[in-house]
mmCIF file of C-alpha atoms (C1' of nucleotides) in Angstrom:
data_model
loop_
_atom_site.group_PDB
_atom_site.id
_atom_site.type_symbol
_atom_site.label_atom_id
_atom_site.label_comp_id
_atom_site.label_asym_id
_atom_site.label_seq_id
_atom_site.Cartn_x
_atom_site.Cartn_y
_atom_site.Cartn_z
ATOM 1 C CA MET A 1 -6.226 1.041 -24.645
ATOM 2 C CA THR A 2 -4.592 -1.637 -26.729
ATOM 3 C CA LEU A 3 -1.012 -2.793 -26.768
ATOM 4 C CA ASP A 4 0.379 -3.127 -30.286
ATOM 5 C CA ASN A 5 3.452 -2.952 -32.507
ATOM 6 C CA ALA A 6 4.198 0.576 -31.395
ATOM 7 C CA ASN A 7 4.716 -0.747 -27.893
ATOM 8 C CA LEU A 8 7.173 -3.300 -29.196
ATOM 9 C CA LYS A 9 9.282 -0.635 -30.854
ATOM 10 C CA LYS A 10 9.112 1.568 -27.801
ATOM 11 C CA ALA A 11 10.497 -1.348 -25.815
ATOM 12 C CA GLY A 12 13.387 -1.709 -28.242
ATOM 13 C CA LEU A 13 12.081 -4.991 -29.624
ATOM 14 C CA LYS A 14 11.972 -5.702 -33.327
ATOM 15 C CA VAL A 15 8.506 -6.189 -34.708
ATOM 16 C CA THR A 16 8.666 -9.835 -35.656
ATOM 17 C CA LEU A 17 5.905 -12.234 -36.518
ATOM 18 C CA PRO A 18 6.146 -14.291 -33.323
ATOM 19 C CA ARG A 19 5.980 -11.170 -31.145
ATOM 20 C CA VAL A 20 3.066 -9.685 -33.023
ATOM 21 C CA LYS A 21 1.169 -12.968 -32.966
ATOM 22 C CA ILE A 22 1.727 -13.520 -29.263
ATOM 23 C CA LEU A 23 0.702 -9.970 -28.418
ATOM 24 C CA GLU A 24 -2.415 -10.527 -30.482
ATOM 25 C CA ILE A 25 -3.244 -13.758 -28.697
ATOM 26 C CA LEU A 26 -2.891 -12.189 -25.280
ATOM 27 C CA GLU A 27 -5.039 -9.298 -26.428
ATOM 28 C CA LYS A 28 -7.815 -11.417 -27.883
ATOM 29 C CA ALA A 29 -8.048 -14.299 -25.415
ATOM 30 C CA LYS A 30 -11.444 -14.543 -23.693
ATOM 31 C CA ASP A 31 -9.851 -15.152 -20.323
ATOM 32 C CA HIS A 32 -6.891 -12.778 -20.487
ATOM 33 C CA HIS A 33 -4.724 -14.961 -18.273
ATOM 34 C CA LEU A 34 -2.721 -17.533 -20.211
ATOM 35 C CA SER A 35 0.144 -19.887 -19.512
ATOM 36 C CA ALA A 36 2.988 -20.224 -22.000
ATOM 37 C CA GLU A 37 1.487 -23.545 -23.049
ATOM 38 C CA ASP A 38 -1.882 -21.900 -23.618
ATOM 39 C CA VAL A 39 -0.293 -19.358 -25.935
ATOM 40 C CA TYR A 40 1.622 -22.090 -27.732
ATOM 41 C CA ARG A 41 -1.530 -24.135 -28.210
ATOM 42 C CA VAL A 42 -3.322 -21.214 -29.836
ATOM 43 C CA LEU A 43 -0.355 -20.698 -32.141
ATOM 44 C CA LEU A 44 -0.480 -24.331 -33.198
ATOM 45 C CA GLU A 45 -4.185 -24.049 -33.909
ATOM 46 C CA SER A 46 -3.451 -21.066 -36.157
ATOM 47 C CA SER A 47 -0.874 -23.211 -37.911
ATOM 48 C CA GLU A 48 1.873 -20.805 -36.939
ATOM 49 C CA ASP A 49 5.331 -22.260 -37.049
ATOM 50 C CA ILE A 50 6.526 -20.837 -33.759
ATOM 51 C CA GLY A 51 8.358 -22.882 -31.156
ATOM 52 C CA LEU A 52 7.526 -23.144 -27.474
ATOM 53 C CA ALA A 53 10.973 -21.819 -26.615
ATOM 54 C CA THR A 54 10.200 -18.660 -28.530
ATOM 55 C CA VAL A 55 6.945 -18.272 -26.672
ATOM 56 C CA TYR A 56 8.840 -18.349 -23.393
ATOM 57 C CA ARG A 57 11.511 -15.995 -24.686
ATOM 58 C CA VAL A 58 8.967 -13.518 -25.963
ATOM 59 C CA LEU A 59 6.858 -13.617 -22.826
ATOM 60 C CA THR A 60 9.930 -13.035 -20.693
ATOM 61 C CA GLN A 61 11.016 -10.106 -22.856
ATOM 62 C CA PHE A 62 7.522 -8.670 -22.660
ATOM 63 C CA GLU A 63 7.654 -8.988 -18.921
ATOM 64 C CA GLU A 64 10.983 -7.166 -18.759
ATOM 65 C CA ALA A 65 9.580 -4.498 -21.052
ATOM 66 C CA GLY A 66 6.609 -4.052 -18.754
ATOM 67 C CA LEU A 67 4.126 -5.216 -21.367
ATOM 68 C CA VAL A 68 2.975 -8.268 -19.470
ATOM 69 C CA ILE A 69 2.731 -9.369 -15.862
ATOM 70 C CA ARG A 70 3.775 -12.825 -14.757
ATOM 71 C CA HIS A 71 1.809 -14.467 -11.969
ATOM 72 C CA ASN A 72 2.923 -17.362 -9.806
ATOM 73 C CA PHE A 73 -0.399 -18.898 -8.940
ATOM 74 C CA GLU A 74 -0.643 -22.254 -7.207
ATOM 75 C CA GLY A 75 -0.126 -25.157 -9.570
ATOM 76 C CA GLY A 76 3.406 -24.976 -10.826
ATOM 77 C CA HIS A 77 3.295 -22.955 -14.017
ATOM 78 C CA SER A 78 3.321 -19.196 -14.600
ATOM 79 C CA ILE A 79 0.356 -17.274 -15.943
ATOM 80 C CA PHE A 80 0.775 -14.186 -18.110
ATOM 81 C CA GLU A 81 -1.517 -11.260 -18.815
ATOM 82 C CA LEU A 82 -1.066 -7.978 -20.629
ATOM 83 C CA ASP A 83 -0.250 -5.062 -18.382
ATOM 84 C CA HIS A 84 -2.747 -2.358 -19.220
ATOM 85 C CA GLY A 85 -1.575 -0.329 -16.280
ATOM 86 C CA ARG A 86 -4.612 -0.908 -14.119
ATOM 87 C CA HIS A 87 -3.543 -2.778 -11.011
ATOM 88 C CA HIS A 88 -5.858 -5.511 -9.831
ATOM 89 C CA ASP A 89 -5.900 -8.657 -7.748
ATOM 90 C CA HIS A 90 -7.162 -12.131 -8.636
ATOM 91 C CA LEU A 91 -9.824 -14.670 -7.829
ATOM 92 C CA VAL A 92 -8.643 -18.039 -9.124
ATOM 93 C CA CYS A 93 -10.822 -21.133 -9.488
ATOM 94 C CA VAL A 94 -8.723 -24.075 -8.338
ATOM 95 C CA LYS A 95 -10.958 -26.446 -10.250
ATOM 96 C CA CYS A 96 -11.326 -25.041 -13.748
ATOM 97 C CA GLY A 97 -8.558 -22.453 -13.743
ATOM 98 C CA ARG A 98 -10.876 -19.515 -14.399
ATOM 99 C CA VAL A 99 -9.374 -16.214 -13.311
ATOM 100 C CA GLU A 100 -11.338 -13.098 -12.394
ATOM 101 C CA GLU A 101 -9.955 -9.705 -11.550
ATOM 102 C CA PHE A 102 -10.998 -7.367 -8.803
ATOM 103 C CA VAL A 103 -9.845 -4.250 -7.034
ATOM 104 C CA ASP A 104 -10.829 -3.231 -3.544
ATOM 105 C CA PRO A 105 -9.767 0.274 -2.549
ATOM 106 C CA ILE A 106 -10.048 -0.495 1.142
ATOM 107 C CA ILE A 107 -7.698 -3.472 0.852
ATOM 108 C CA GLU A 108 -5.279 -1.417 -1.239
ATOM 109 C CA GLU A 109 -5.232 1.281 1.385
ATOM 110 C CA ARG A 110 -4.778 -1.112 4.290
ATOM 111 C CA GLN A 111 -1.844 -2.751 2.552
ATOM 112 C CA GLN A 112 -0.137 0.576 2.157
ATOM 113 C CA GLU A 113 -0.686 1.345 5.829
ATOM 114 C CA ILE A 114 0.639 -2.027 6.923
ATOM 115 C CA ALA A 115 3.777 -1.643 4.840
ATOM 116 C CA ASN A 116 4.365 1.866 6.127
ATOM 117 C CA LYS A 117 3.939 0.826 9.733
ATOM 118 C CA ALA A 118 6.410 -2.011 9.223
ATOM 119 C CA GLY A 119 8.867 0.341 7.545
ATOM 120 C CA TYR A 120 8.702 -1.274 4.104
ATOM 121 C CA ALA A 121 8.821 0.631 0.813
ATOM 122 C CA ILE A 122 6.371 -1.370 -1.315
ATOM 123 C CA THR A 123 7.684 -2.440 -4.697
ATOM 124 C CA ASP A 124 4.864 -4.764 -5.555
ATOM 125 C CA HIS A 125 2.182 -6.908 -4.039
ATOM 126 C CA SER A 126 -0.042 -9.784 -5.010
ATOM 127 C CA LEU A 127 -3.301 -10.914 -3.533
ATOM 128 C CA ASN A 128 -4.841 -14.113 -4.817
ATOM 129 C CA ILE A 129 -8.005 -15.649 -3.526
ATOM 130 C CA TYR A 130 -8.312 -19.329 -4.445
ATOM 131 C CA GLY A 131 -11.665 -21.033 -4.437
ATOM 132 C CA ILE A 132 -14.224 -22.944 -6.432
ATOM 133 C CA CYS A 133 -16.213 -20.791 -8.791
ATOM 134 C CA GLY A 134 -19.978 -20.829 -9.069
ATOM 135 C CA ILE A 135 -19.952 -22.857 -12.263
ATOM 136 C CA CYS A 136 -17.792 -25.591 -10.770
ATOM 137 C CA GLN A 137 -19.921 -25.722 -7.630
ATOM 138 C CA HIS A 138 -23.097 -26.408 -9.601
ATOM 139 C CA PRO A 139 -22.083 -28.432 -12.638
ATOM 140 C CA MET B 1 2.404 -24.001 20.809
ATOM 141 C CA THR B 2 4.908 -26.413 19.344
ATOM 142 C CA LEU B 3 4.329 -29.087 16.745
ATOM 143 C CA ASP B 4 5.881 -32.414 17.705
ATOM 144 C CA ASN B 5 5.668 -36.180 17.408
ATOM 145 C CA ALA B 6 2.167 -36.196 18.845
ATOM 146 C CA ASN B 7 1.050 -34.211 15.815
ATOM 147 C CA LEU B 8 2.581 -36.791 13.528
ATOM 148 C CA LYS B 9 0.623 -39.596 15.157
ATOM 149 C CA LYS B 10 -2.537 -37.566 15.122
ATOM 150 C CA ALA B 11 -2.057 -37.161 11.380
ATOM 151 C CA GLY B 12 -1.728 -40.920 10.966
ATOM 152 C CA LEU B 13 1.966 -40.686 10.142
ATOM 153 C CA LYS B 14 4.507 -43.001 11.697
ATOM 154 C CA VAL B 15 7.078 -41.272 13.845
ATOM 155 C CA THR B 16 10.172 -41.843 11.761
ATOM 156 C CA LEU B 17 13.557 -40.228 11.988
ATOM 157 C CA PRO B 18 13.238 -38.181 8.773
ATOM 158 C CA ARG B 19 9.886 -36.780 9.840
ATOM 159 C CA VAL B 20 11.033 -35.907 13.327
ATOM 160 C CA LYS B 21 14.189 -34.259 12.021
ATOM 161 C CA ILE B 22 12.385 -32.213 9.414
ATOM 162 C CA LEU B 23 9.756 -31.080 11.894
ATOM 163 C CA GLU B 24 12.558 -30.046 14.203
ATOM 164 C CA ILE B 25 14.327 -28.066 11.491
ATOM 165 C CA LEU B 26 11.194 -26.168 10.571
ATOM 166 C CA GLU B 27 10.584 -25.493 14.246
ATOM 167 C CA LYS B 28 14.066 -24.213 14.997
ATOM 168 C CA ALA B 29 14.930 -22.213 11.884
ATOM 169 C CA LYS B 30 15.523 -18.528 12.614
ATOM 170 C CA ASP B 31 13.501 -17.425 9.620
ATOM 171 C CA HIS B 32 10.656 -19.915 9.713
ATOM 172 C CA HIS B 33 10.198 -19.970 5.955
ATOM 173 C CA LEU B 34 12.299 -22.616 4.201
ATOM 174 C CA SER B 35 12.481 -24.198 0.762
ATOM 175 C CA ALA B 36 12.858 -27.967 0.375
ATOM 176 C CA GLU B 37 16.495 -27.369 -0.554
ATOM 177 C CA ASP B 38 17.005 -25.305 2.585
ATOM 178 C CA VAL B 39 15.718 -28.155 4.723
ATOM 179 C CA TYR B 40 17.865 -30.646 2.831
ATOM 180 C CA ARG B 41 20.948 -28.486 3.317
ATOM 181 C CA VAL B 42 20.426 -28.366 7.078
ATOM 182 C CA LEU B 43 20.037 -32.143 7.119
ATOM 183 C CA LEU B 44 23.317 -32.550 5.255
ATOM 184 C CA GLU B 45 25.045 -30.257 7.734
ATOM 185 C CA SER B 46 23.757 -32.442 10.559
ATOM 186 C CA SER B 47 25.184 -35.431 8.699
ATOM 187 C CA GLU B 48 21.752 -36.988 8.446
ATOM 188 C CA ASP B 49 21.436 -39.599 5.741
ATOM 189 C CA ILE B 50 18.117 -38.396 4.367
ATOM 190 C CA GLY B 51 17.449 -37.985 0.665
ATOM 191 C CA LEU B 52 16.034 -34.918 -1.034
ATOM 192 C CA ALA B 53 13.159 -37.004 -2.356
ATOM 193 C CA THR B 54 12.200 -37.838 1.200
ATOM 194 C CA VAL B 55 12.294 -34.178 2.138
ATOM 195 C CA TYR B 56 9.807 -33.453 -0.609
ATOM 196 C CA ARG B 57 7.654 -36.433 0.308
ATOM 197 C CA VAL B 58 7.598 -35.489 3.964
ATOM 198 C CA LEU B 59 6.874 -31.829 3.305
ATOM 199 C CA THR B 60 4.035 -32.782 0.991
ATOM 200 C CA GLN B 61 2.591 -35.163 3.574
ATOM 201 C CA PHE B 62 2.902 -32.481 6.232
ATOM 202 C CA GLU B 63 1.084 -30.110 3.959
ATOM 203 C CA GLU B 64 -1.724 -32.613 3.403
ATOM 204 C CA ALA B 65 -1.876 -33.210 7.138
ATOM 205 C CA GLY B 66 -2.178 -29.488 7.734
ATOM 206 C CA LEU B 67 1.101 -29.277 9.618
ATOM 207 C CA VAL B 68 2.803 -27.001 7.126
ATOM 208 C CA ILE B 69 1.793 -24.403 4.589
ATOM 209 C CA ARG B 70 3.321 -24.225 1.133
ATOM 210 C CA HIS B 71 3.845 -20.783 -0.378
ATOM 211 C CA ASN B 72 4.409 -19.943 -4.030
ATOM 212 C CA PHE B 73 6.409 -16.763 -3.702
ATOM 213 C CA GLU B 74 8.077 -15.224 -6.723
ATOM 214 C CA GLY B 75 11.167 -17.131 -7.786
ATOM 215 C CA GLY B 76 10.161 -20.590 -8.911
ATOM 216 C CA HIS B 77 10.467 -22.788 -5.855
ATOM 217 C CA SER B 78 8.054 -23.418 -2.997
ATOM 218 C CA ILE B 79 8.584 -22.163 0.529
ATOM 219 C CA PHE B 80 7.315 -24.089 3.544
ATOM 220 C CA GLU B 81 6.484 -22.993 7.078
ATOM 221 C CA LEU B 82 4.868 -24.732 10.029
ATOM 222 C CA ASP B 83 1.171 -24.121 10.358
ATOM 223 C CA HIS B 84 0.586 -23.048 13.922
ATOM 224 C CA GLY B 85 -3.035 -22.472 13.123
ATOM 225 C CA ARG B 86 -2.815 -18.743 13.015
ATOM 226 C CA HIS B 87 -3.491 -17.541 9.481
ATOM 227 C CA HIS B 88 -1.351 -14.645 8.360
ATOM 228 C CA ASP B 89 -0.111 -12.890 5.282
ATOM 229 C CA HIS B 90 3.434 -11.899 4.349
ATOM 230 C CA LEU B 91 5.640 -8.878 3.933
ATOM 231 C CA VAL B 92 8.655 -9.986 1.931
ATOM 232 C CA CYS B 93 11.811 -7.909 1.589
ATOM 233 C CA VAL B 94 12.916 -8.217 -2.023
ATOM 234 C CA LYS B 95 16.415 -7.182 -1.055
ATOM 235 C CA CYS B 96 17.408 -9.312 1.930
ATOM 236 C CA GLY B 97 14.729 -11.984 1.780
ATOM 237 C CA ARG B 98 13.368 -11.198 5.256
ATOM 238 C CA VAL B 99 9.813 -12.374 5.731
ATOM 239 C CA GLU B 100 7.439 -10.795 8.232
ATOM 240 C CA GLU B 101 3.958 -11.938 9.037
ATOM 241 C CA PHE B 102 0.872 -9.842 9.559
ATOM 242 C CA VAL B 103 -2.869 -10.157 9.823
ATOM 243 C CA ASP B 104 -5.391 -7.476 9.073
ATOM 244 C CA PRO B 105 -8.966 -8.321 10.068
ATOM 245 C CA ILE B 106 -10.422 -5.754 7.724
ATOM 246 C CA ILE B 107 -8.593 -7.182 4.729
ATOM 247 C CA GLU B 108 -9.622 -10.686 5.745
ATOM 248 C CA GLU B 109 -13.241 -9.629 5.913
ATOM 249 C CA ARG B 110 -13.190 -7.799 2.589
ATOM 250 C CA GLN B 111 -11.693 -10.835 0.881
ATOM 251 C CA GLN B 112 -14.499 -13.009 2.150
ATOM 252 C CA GLU B 113 -17.048 -10.526 0.890
ATOM 253 C CA ILE B 114 -15.439 -10.276 -2.515
ATOM 254 C CA ALA B 115 -15.362 -14.055 -2.916
ATOM 255 C CA ASN B 116 -18.971 -14.390 -1.821
ATOM 256 C CA LYS B 117 -20.129 -11.725 -4.193
ATOM 257 C CA ALA B 118 -18.313 -13.438 -7.066
ATOM 258 C CA GLY B 119 -19.793 -16.800 -6.115
ATOM 259 C CA TYR B 120 -16.534 -18.444 -5.099
ATOM 260 C CA ALA B 121 -16.139 -20.845 -2.181
ATOM 261 C CA ILE B 122 -12.759 -19.834 -0.803
ATOM 262 C CA THR B 123 -10.306 -22.679 -0.326
ATOM 263 C CA ASP B 124 -7.314 -20.516 0.346
ATOM 264 C CA HIS B 125 -5.807 -17.141 -0.283
ATOM 265 C CA SER B 126 -2.438 -15.504 -0.255
ATOM 266 C CA LEU B 127 -1.480 -11.896 0.104
ATOM 267 C CA ASN B 128 2.145 -10.966 -0.269
ATOM 268 C CA ILE B 129 3.457 -7.458 -0.080
ATOM 269 C CA TYR B 130 6.911 -7.143 -1.627
ATOM 270 C CA GLY B 131 9.087 -4.214 -0.664
ATOM 271 C CA ILE B 132 12.338 -3.053 0.825
ATOM 272 C CA CYS B 133 12.511 -3.354 4.581
ATOM 273 C CA GLY B 134 13.664 -0.600 6.924
ATOM 274 C CA ILE B 135 17.039 -2.175 7.488
ATOM 275 C CA CYS B 136 17.796 -2.403 3.777
ATOM 276 C CA GLN B 137 16.676 1.175 3.215
ATOM 277 C CA HIS B 138 19.093 2.558 5.812
ATOM 278 C CA PRO B 139 22.164 0.331 5.712
ATOM 279 C "C1'" DC C 1 24.844 -5.992 -44.173
ATOM 280 C "C1'" DT C 2 24.469 -7.618 -39.360
ATOM 281 C "C1'" DA C 3 22.685 -7.467 -34.838
ATOM 282 C "C1'" DG C 4 18.668 -9.198 -33.194
ATOM 283 C "C1'" DT C 5 15.606 -13.361 -33.546
ATOM 284 C "C1'" DT C 6 14.094 -17.848 -34.057
ATOM 285 C "C1'" DG C 7 13.627 -23.184 -34.145
ATOM 286 C "C1'" DC C 8 15.129 -27.195 -32.520
ATOM 287 C "C1'" DA C 9 17.272 -30.115 -29.503
ATOM 288 C "C1'" DA C 10 19.675 -30.678 -25.532
ATOM 289 C "C1'" DA C 11 20.210 -28.830 -20.865
ATOM 290 C "C1'" DT C 12 18.452 -27.250 -16.333
ATOM 291 C "C1'" DC C 13 15.649 -26.850 -12.173
ATOM 292 C "C1'" DA C 14 12.317 -28.093 -9.030
ATOM 293 C "C1'" DT C 15 9.703 -31.837 -7.901
ATOM 294 C "C1'" DT C 16 7.839 -36.659 -8.437
ATOM 295 C "C1'" DT C 17 7.879 -41.554 -8.938
ATOM 296 C "C1'" DG C 18 9.265 -46.692 -9.449
ATOM 297 C "C1'" DC C 19 11.246 -50.106 -6.981
ATOM 298 C "C1'" DA C 20 13.916 -52.948 -3.914
ATOM 299 C "C1'" DC C 21 15.206 -52.396 0.719
ATOM 300 C "C1'" DT C 22 14.389 -50.939 5.696
ATOM 301 C "C1'" DT C 23 11.915 -49.815 9.879
ATOM 302 C "C1'" DG C 24 8.198 -48.562 13.193
ATOM 303 C "C1'" DC C 25 4.516 -50.532 15.762
ATOM 304 C "C1'" DG D 1 5.791 -59.768 10.325
ATOM 305 C "C1'" DC D 2 4.083 -56.517 7.422
ATOM 306 C "C1'" DA D 3 2.415 -52.321 5.833
ATOM 307 C "C1'" DA D 4 4.344 -47.913 5.883
ATOM 308 C "C1'" DG D 5 8.396 -45.382 4.934
ATOM 309 C "C1'" DT D 6 12.870 -44.510 2.705
ATOM 310 C "C1'" DG D 7 17.032 -43.991 -0.585
ATOM 311 C "C1'" DC D 8 18.501 -43.792 -4.986
ATOM 312 C "C1'" DA D 9 18.113 -43.193 -9.601
ATOM 313 C "C1'" DA D 10 15.449 -42.429 -13.361
ATOM 314 C "C1'" DA D 11 11.261 -39.864 -14.935
ATOM 315 C "C1'" DT D 12 8.637 -35.525 -15.188
ATOM 316 C "C1'" DG D 13 7.054 -31.011 -16.318
ATOM 317 C "C1'" DA D 14 8.113 -26.273 -16.735
ATOM 318 C "C1'" DT D 15 11.300 -23.259 -18.437
ATOM 319 C "C1'" DT D 16 16.021 -22.062 -20.342
ATOM 320 C "C1'" DT D 17 19.902 -22.173 -23.341
ATOM 321 C "C1'" DG D 18 23.445 -23.295 -27.224
ATOM 322 C "C1'" DC D 19 23.872 -22.795 -31.772
ATOM 323 C "C1'" DA D 20 23.315 -22.518 -36.675
ATOM 324 C "C1'" DA D 21 19.960 -20.661 -39.793
ATOM 325 C "C1'" DC D 22 17.025 -16.525 -40.718
ATOM 326 C "C1'" DT D 23 15.094 -11.693 -41.026
ATOM 327 C "C1'" DA D 24 13.934 -6.858 -39.811
ATOM 328 C "C1'" DG D 25 15.741 -2.421 -40.327
#
DNA sequence: CTAGTTGCAAATCATTTGCACTTGC
DNA sequence: GCAAGTGCAAATGATTTGCAACTAG
């Protein structure tokens, strides 16, 4: 499942070069979790004449349109990833910034139970495990 | 268990008025989760002549000393709470801002397993469930 | 054509830092 | 007394916004 121009139209967004390019970058990135700066850097490398402000604007619109998810990991800046509809949590390396995804059905279930017991109607949840990845431990 | 001046000394921090006051504010606040601005506002109300920069410096030192925990909830700014040693996760009401704490041993254990399996040495983790609390659902 | 978009620069927000002055021990 | 701590203002870094120029439909 790939997000493309059709998704832009469906979201009521004009299919412009900056939007297409940014969608493409998020889609192709090795590590699918990028900061606005990361996206901007890739654009510069491709000699695209797109401003950082536009990157932020586009990412925010994509978020509102449900195309991307914004994460508030430790470290000040936001991280964006395409929303392919499959919920998952994150393992974040505090040293190199690597991000891995995981899903644990037991944890998901327990969370639901906890919220129910406390009388909360869950709207969202985020579980981030911070640590030092294998590569950073053995350089 | 209350955190007080003794904890400051133990952390190698001089017992100064700003530090004592800020510790006191974190201790007394109804909702024990405050932003730096929140703390600063309370100080202003108490007519204390303490600058915002000092609030940030003190909170950061407290964090390094293990006296407080800094959370990166959604919304841009950091939230601080005293660290009474008992790890817990959070249920956050997206409507009224209420924050409730909880601990689930099974979730804790699964997280550890997941990190181990992925080769990560956990340094920290945060689990936040966002939802609408019972009170906000039935006004 | 024209409402939606963009680039750039200036503005904002949260947080940090440089520096001369003050205070705890 | 002196290193640690503080206030203030200026500096930062991330993100946002005003506005005139531009472009997709």
